[in-house]
Amino acid sequence: MKTLHSLAAACCLALAGCVSVPDRGGPAIGDLPATAEAAALAAQQAREQRVRALPVLAFSGRVALSNGRNGGTGRIEWQQSGDRYEVTLSAPVSRQSWRLAGDASSATIDGIQGGPRSDSDVERLLRDATGLDIPVGALAAWAGGARADEATFGPARLAFTGDGRLARIEQDGWTIDYLGWREEHPGEGQPGDGQPPLQLPDRINAARGEAKVRLAIDAWSWAPDSP
């Protein structure tokens, strides 16, 4: 247990001193009439289809992590292609970082005290190595404003703002609040694209019990090895 506590402390110390992620509180959720709610759900389903169709979904920004006792903030870079992911969390001030890479069957974390560690369960790997609860298997979907695979993570409950924008996803015991959005153009410059801008989140708060993840996304990308 002492080893695990020291690893968690090292992780949190590595992230200390970085720019914090602003907490703007929860979204204003509207009580929509049935027809408006159906329209919002249809728009959400269409947006999710576009997000899932992207060959690569990548973002960079700032992250704040907490488990009720320990926590910290830092820079995050995330690249997802199908089930494969690569996540780098770094603290520019201390120049320390760790890297997580894997797929649906296995994951490896390196840059931590004691050398690289691997496990078939990525959430268990991160809890053991850092003491933090991070929903890696679902976070790429949630970060993109989409429900994670319901066959794996269970049914999701959606809530929308009064103007029909996604405000919250509740899934697998997590509550994900969407505090800000931006327009992106994944198909821009491609012949015959002709699609409207894709709405993607830029401020997200996720919580399950004492575990909290806050994201402030600075840039989105759908090209390999970006952003």
mmCIF file of C-alpha atoms in Angstrom:
data_model
loop_
_atom_site.group_PDB
_atom_site.id
_atom_site.type_symbol
_atom_site.label_atom_id
_atom_site.label_comp_id
_atom_site.label_asym_id
_atom_site.label_seq_id
_atom_site.Cartn_x
_atom_site.Cartn_y
_atom_site.Cartn_z
ATOM 1 C CA MET A 1 0.000 0.000 0.000
ATOM 2 C CA LYS A 2 2.882 2.344 0.715
ATOM 3 C CA THR A 3 4.080 1.917 -2.873
ATOM 4 C CA LEU A 4 0.654 2.810 -4.275
ATOM 5 C CA HIS A 5 0.376 5.854 -2.040
ATOM 6 C CA SER A 6 3.814 7.054 -3.088
ATOM 7 C CA LEU A 7 2.887 6.622 -6.747
ATOM 8 C CA ALA A 8 -0.293 8.623 -6.291
ATOM 9 C CA ALA A 9 1.593 11.327 -4.438
ATOM 10 C CA ALA A 10 4.252 11.450 -7.162
ATOM 11 C CA CYS A 11 1.591 11.778 -9.848
ATOM 12 C CA CYS A 12 -0.146 14.618 -8.023
ATOM 13 C CA LEU A 13 3.112 16.403 -7.294
ATOM 14 C CA ALA A 14 4.068 16.092 -10.946
ATOM 15 C CA LEU A 15 0.891 17.949 -11.875
ATOM 16 C CA ALA A 16 1.109 20.615 -9.201
ATOM 17 C CA GLY A 17 1.656 24.215 -10.223
ATOM 18 C CA CYS A 18 0.003 23.979 -13.642
ATOM 19 C CA VAL A 19 -2.761 26.195 -14.936
ATOM 20 C CA SER A 20 -6.034 25.103 -13.369
ATOM 21 C CA VAL A 21 -9.150 24.259 -15.326
ATOM 22 C CA PRO A 22 -11.917 26.821 -14.680
ATOM 23 C CA ASP A 23 -15.016 25.461 -12.981
ATOM 24 C CA ARG A 24 -18.073 27.234 -14.336
ATOM 25 C CA GLY A 25 -20.621 25.172 -12.441
ATOM 26 C CA GLY A 26 -23.249 22.908 -13.959
ATOM 27 C CA PRO A 27 -25.216 23.599 -17.136
ATOM 28 C CA ALA A 28 -28.694 25.095 -17.161
ATOM 29 C CA ILE A 29 -30.928 22.185 -18.134
ATOM 30 C CA GLY A 30 -34.237 23.052 -19.765
ATOM 31 C CA ASP A 31 -37.563 21.306 -19.295
ATOM 32 C CA LEU A 32 -38.275 20.671 -22.976
ATOM 33 C CA PRO A 33 -41.653 19.855 -24.495
ATOM 34 C CA ALA A 34 -41.838 16.353 -25.986
ATOM 35 C CA THR A 35 -41.474 17.571 -29.582
ATOM 36 C CA ALA A 36 -38.456 19.746 -28.736
ATOM 37 C CA GLU A 37 -36.845 16.919 -26.777
ATOM 38 C CA ALA A 38 -37.348 14.529 -29.716
ATOM 39 C CA ALA A 39 -35.724 17.059 -32.047
ATOM 40 C CA ALA A 40 -32.791 17.533 -29.651
ATOM 41 C CA LEU A 41 -32.313 13.769 -29.398
ATOM 42 C CA ALA A 42 -32.397 13.379 -33.195
ATOM 43 C CA ALA A 43 -29.782 16.138 -33.572
ATOM 44 C CA GLN A 44 -27.653 14.477 -30.890
ATOM 45 C CA GLN A 45 -27.826 11.110 -32.660
ATOM 46 C CA ALA A 46 -26.793 12.703 -35.967
ATOM 47 C CA ARG A 47 -23.873 14.495 -34.294
ATOM 48 C CA GLU A 48 -22.775 11.284 -32.574
ATOM 49 C CA GLN A 49 -22.732 9.484 -35.935
ATOM 50 C CA ARG A 50 -20.376 12.138 -37.338
ATOM 51 C CA VAL A 51 -18.100 11.928 -34.294
ATOM 52 C CA ARG A 52 -17.900 8.123 -34.478
ATOM 53 C CA ALA A 53 -17.214 8.226 -38.219
ATOM 54 C CA LEU A 54 -14.011 10.247 -37.740
ATOM 55 C CA PRO A 55 -10.983 7.968 -38.287
ATOM 56 C CA VAL A 56 -9.087 9.759 -35.516
ATOM 57 C CA LEU A 57 -10.392 11.945 -32.714
ATOM 58 C CA ALA A 58 -7.712 13.869 -30.875
ATOM 59 C CA PHE A 59 -7.661 16.794 -28.486
ATOM 60 C CA SER A 60 -5.227 18.783 -26.392
ATOM 61 C CA GLY A 61 -5.897 21.011 -23.427
ATOM 62 C CA ARG A 62 -5.841 21.201 -19.649
ATOM 63 C CA VAL A 63 -7.095 18.634 -17.161
ATOM 64 C CA ALA A 64 -7.801 18.624 -13.440
ATOM 65 C CA LEU A 65 -8.060 15.276 -11.620
ATOM 66 C CA SER A 66 -9.189 14.560 -8.081
ATOM 67 C CA ASN A 67 -10.145 11.566 -5.943
ATOM 68 C CA GLY A 68 -11.358 13.527 -2.915
ATOM 69 C CA ARG A 69 -7.980 13.349 -1.176
ATOM 70 C CA ASN A 70 -5.361 13.890 -3.864
ATOM 71 C CA GLY A 71 -5.448 15.678 -7.179
ATOM 72 C CA GLY A 72 -3.645 17.941 -9.561
ATOM 73 C CA THR A 73 -3.767 19.742 -12.876
ATOM 74 C CA GLY A 74 -1.725 19.557 -16.045
ATOM 75 C CA ARG A 75 -1.655 19.452 -19.817
ATOM 76 C CA ILE A 76 -3.309 16.558 -21.629
ATOM 77 C CA GLU A 77 -3.018 15.219 -25.164
ATOM 78 C CA TRP A 78 -5.366 12.451 -26.244
ATOM 79 C CA GLN A 79 -5.507 10.590 -29.538
ATOM 80 C CA GLN A 80 -8.161 7.942 -30.191
ATOM 81 C CA SER A 81 -8.489 5.726 -33.279
ATOM 82 C CA GLY A 82 -11.147 3.054 -32.834
ATOM 83 C CA ASP A 83 -10.286 1.203 -29.614
ATOM 84 C CA ARG A 84 -6.672 2.361 -29.660
ATOM 85 C CA TYR A 85 -5.672 5.374 -27.573
ATOM 86 C CA GLU A 86 -2.587 7.269 -26.541
ATOM 87 C CA VAL A 87 -2.768 9.751 -23.679
ATOM 88 C CA THR A 88 0.019 12.009 -22.411
ATOM 89 C CA LEU A 89 -0.360 13.970 -19.181
ATOM 90 C CA SER A 90 2.364 16.467 -18.390
ATOM 91 C CA ALA A 91 3.279 19.214 -15.956
ATOM 92 C CA PRO A 92 5.265 21.932 -17.769
ATOM 93 C CA VAL A 93 6.524 23.481 -14.520
ATOM 94 C CA SER A 94 8.037 20.277 -13.118
ATOM 95 C CA ARG A 95 8.761 18.811 -16.589
ATOM 96 C CA GLN A 96 7.332 15.487 -15.475
ATOM 97 C CA SER A 97 4.828 13.448 -17.443
ATOM 98 C CA TRP A 98 3.339 10.023 -17.910
ATOM 99 C CA ARG A 99 2.062 8.295 -21.017
ATOM 100 C CA LEU A 100 -0.758 5.786 -21.312
ATOM 101 C CA ALA A 101 -1.289 3.677 -24.429
ATOM 102 C CA GLY A 102 -3.525 0.720 -25.158
ATOM 103 C CA ASP A 103 -6.681 -0.695 -26.677
ATOM 104 C CA ALA A 104 -9.737 -2.639 -25.533
ATOM 105 C CA SER A 105 -7.636 -5.594 -24.338
ATOM 106 C CA SER A 106 -4.577 -4.082 -22.631
ATOM 107 C CA ALA A 107 -2.910 -0.859 -21.498
ATOM 108 C CA THR A 108 0.574 0.267 -20.466
ATOM 109 C CA ILE A 109 1.544 3.314 -18.435
ATOM 110 C CA ASP A 110 5.090 4.629 -18.290
ATOM 111 C CA GLY A 111 6.825 7.646 -16.808
ATOM 112 C CA ILE A 112 5.801 6.643 -13.269
ATOM 113 C CA GLN A 113 7.939 5.618 -10.321
ATOM 114 C CA GLY A 114 9.052 2.006 -10.603
ATOM 115 C CA GLY A 115 8.949 1.816 -14.399
ATOM 116 C CA PRO A 116 6.242 0.855 -16.905
ATOM 117 C CA ARG A 117 3.236 -1.152 -15.762
ATOM 118 C CA SER A 118 0.631 -3.039 -17.810
ATOM 119 C CA ASP A 119 -2.812 -4.500 -17.168
ATOM 120 C CA SER A 120 -5.738 -5.809 -19.175
ATOM 121 C CA ASP A 121 -8.016 -3.351 -17.296
ATOM 122 C CA VAL A 122 -6.961 0.265 -17.910
ATOM 123 C CA GLU A 123 -9.051 1.784 -15.107
ATOM 124 C CA ARG A 124 -7.587 -0.704 -12.605
ATOM 125 C CA LEU A 125 -4.098 0.036 -13.927
ATOM 126 C CA LEU A 126 -4.541 3.774 -13.327
ATOM 127 C CA ARG A 127 -6.055 3.305 -9.869
ATOM 128 C CA ASP A 128 -3.168 1.049 -8.835
ATOM 129 C CA ALA A 129 -0.484 3.264 -10.387
ATOM 130 C CA THR A 130 -1.781 6.732 -9.509
ATOM 131 C CA GLY A 131 -4.661 6.387 -7.060
ATOM 132 C CA LEU A 132 -6.913 8.234 -9.522
ATOM 133 C CA ASP A 133 -10.170 7.075 -11.095
ATOM 134 C CA ILE A 134 -10.117 8.043 -14.795
ATOM 135 C CA PRO A 135 -12.756 6.567 -17.152
ATOM 136 C CA VAL A 136 -10.352 5.998 -20.046
ATOM 137 C CA GLY A 137 -12.562 3.525 -21.900
ATOM 138 C CA ALA A 138 -15.427 6.013 -22.167
ATOM 139 C CA LEU A 139 -13.753 9.406 -21.884
ATOM 140 C CA ALA A 140 -12.937 9.873 -25.582
ATOM 141 C CA ALA A 141 -16.619 9.424 -26.473
ATOM 142 C CA TRP A 142 -17.774 11.663 -23.627
ATOM 143 C CA ALA A 143 -15.169 14.297 -24.498
ATOM 144 C CA GLY A 144 -16.606 14.338 -28.017
ATOM 145 C CA GLY A 145 -20.098 14.868 -26.625
ATOM 146 C CA ALA A 146 -21.233 11.333 -27.436
ATOM 147 C CA ARG A 147 -22.497 8.390 -25.431
ATOM 148 C CA ALA A 148 -19.960 5.628 -24.814
ATOM 149 C CA ASP A 149 -20.718 2.132 -26.103
ATOM 150 C CA GLU A 150 -23.840 1.076 -24.208
ATOM 151 C CA ALA A 151 -23.011 -2.639 -24.566
ATOM 152 C CA THR A 152 -19.896 -1.991 -22.454
ATOM 153 C CA PHE A 153 -20.823 0.962 -20.250
ATOM 154 C CA GLY A 154 -24.574 0.519 -19.921
ATOM 155 C CA PRO A 155 -27.462 2.758 -20.924
ATOM 156 C CA ALA A 156 -27.008 6.514 -20.956
ATOM 157 C CA ARG A 157 -29.391 9.238 -19.875
ATOM 158 C CA LEU A 158 -29.247 12.567 -21.742
ATOM 159 C CA ALA A 159 -30.345 16.047 -20.708
ATOM 160 C CA PHE A 160 -30.521 19.140 -22.897
ATOM 161 C CA THR A 161 -30.548 22.890 -22.377
ATOM 162 C CA GLY A 162 -33.628 24.937 -23.182
ATOM 163 C CA ASP A 163 -32.306 25.581 -26.702
ATOM 164 C CA GLY A 164 -31.794 21.855 -27.376
ATOM 165 C CA ARG A 165 -28.023 21.621 -26.839
ATOM 166 C CA LEU A 166 -26.567 18.635 -24.972
ATOM 167 C CA ALA A 167 -26.078 19.579 -21.323
ATOM 168 C CA ARG A 168 -25.409 16.270 -19.558
ATOM 169 C CA ILE A 169 -24.751 12.575 -20.029
ATOM 170 C CA GLU A 170 -25.229 10.134 -17.148
ATOM 171 C CA GLN A 171 -23.623 6.746 -17.802
ATOM 172 C CA ASP A 172 -21.757 4.035 -15.879
ATOM 173 C CA GLY A 173 -22.270 5.977 -12.636
ATOM 174 C CA TRP A 174 -20.589 9.090 -14.104
ATOM 175 C CA THR A 175 -22.251 12.470 -14.634
ATOM 176 C CA ILE A 176 -20.717 14.466 -17.486
ATOM 177 C CA ASP A 177 -21.685 18.145 -17.694
ATOM 178 C CA TYR A 178 -21.036 20.143 -20.892
ATOM 179 C CA LEU A 179 -20.212 23.760 -20.155
ATOM 180 C CA GLY A 180 -19.024 25.041 -23.533
ATOM 181 C CA TRP A 181 -18.997 24.180 -27.226
ATOM 182 C CA ARG A 182 -17.193 25.200 -30.424
ATOM 183 C CA GLU A 183 -17.688 24.695 -34.151
ATOM 184 C CA GLU A 184 -15.183 22.516 -36.012
ATOM 185 C CA HIS A 185 -14.907 21.572 -39.701
ATOM 186 C CA PRO A 186 -13.546 18.003 -40.012
ATOM 187 C CA GLY A 187 -14.294 17.746 -43.744
ATOM 188 C CA GLU A 188 -13.171 21.228 -44.711
ATOM 189 C CA GLY A 189 -11.277 21.252 -47.991
ATOM 190 C CA GLN A 190 -12.481 17.802 -49.039
ATOM 191 C CA PRO A 191 -14.464 17.662 -52.297
ATOM 192 C CA GLY A 192 -18.191 17.179 -51.796
ATOM 193 C CA ASP A 193 -18.076 17.501 -48.032
ATOM 194 C CA GLY A 194 -20.898 20.036 -47.807
ATOM 195 C CA GLN A 195 -21.670 19.232 -44.172
ATOM 196 C CA PRO A 196 -22.450 21.882 -41.565
ATOM 197 C CA PRO A 197 -19.889 22.586 -38.835
ATOM 198 C CA LEU A 198 -19.542 19.863 -36.212
ATOM 199 C CA GLN A 199 -20.260 20.982 -32.657
ATOM 200 C CA LEU A 200 -17.624 19.695 -30.214
ATOM 201 C CA PRO A 201 -17.277 20.441 -26.479
ATOM 202 C CA ASP A 202 -14.536 22.621 -25.056
ATOM 203 C CA ARG A 203 -15.414 22.584 -21.325
ATOM 204 C CA ILE A 204 -16.417 19.344 -19.579
ATOM 205 C CA ASN A 205 -16.860 18.294 -15.950
ATOM 206 C CA ALA A 206 -17.177 14.579 -15.137
ATOM 207 C CA ALA A 207 -17.799 13.146 -11.674
ATOM 208 C CA ARG A 208 -18.542 9.824 -9.985
ATOM 209 C CA GLY A 209 -18.585 10.037 -6.215
ATOM 210 C CA GLU A 210 -15.333 11.653 -5.101
ATOM 211 C CA ALA A 211 -13.664 11.067 -8.473
ATOM 212 C CA LYS A 212 -13.644 14.169 -10.663
ATOM 213 C CA VAL A 213 -12.227 14.950 -14.103
ATOM 214 C CA ARG A 214 -12.407 18.469 -15.548
ATOM 215 C CA LEU A 215 -11.324 19.193 -19.108
ATOM 216 C CA ALA A 216 -10.676 22.483 -20.877
ATOM 217 C CA ILE A 217 -10.038 21.571 -24.520
ATOM 218 C CA ASP A 218 -7.871 24.003 -26.468
ATOM 219 C CA ALA A 219 -7.757 22.198 -29.820
ATOM 220 C CA TRP A 220 -9.441 19.322 -31.648
ATOM 221 C CA SER A 221 -7.957 17.293 -34.482
ATOM 222 C CA TRP A 222 -8.882 14.305 -36.643
ATOM 223 C CA ALA A 223 -5.450 13.726 -38.217
ATOM 224 C CA PRO A 224 -2.952 11.109 -36.980
ATOM 225 C CA ASP A 225 -0.239 12.322 -34.607
ATOM 226 C CA SER A 226 -2.183 15.485 -33.793
ATOM 227 C CA PRO A 227 -2.820 17.805 -32.053
#
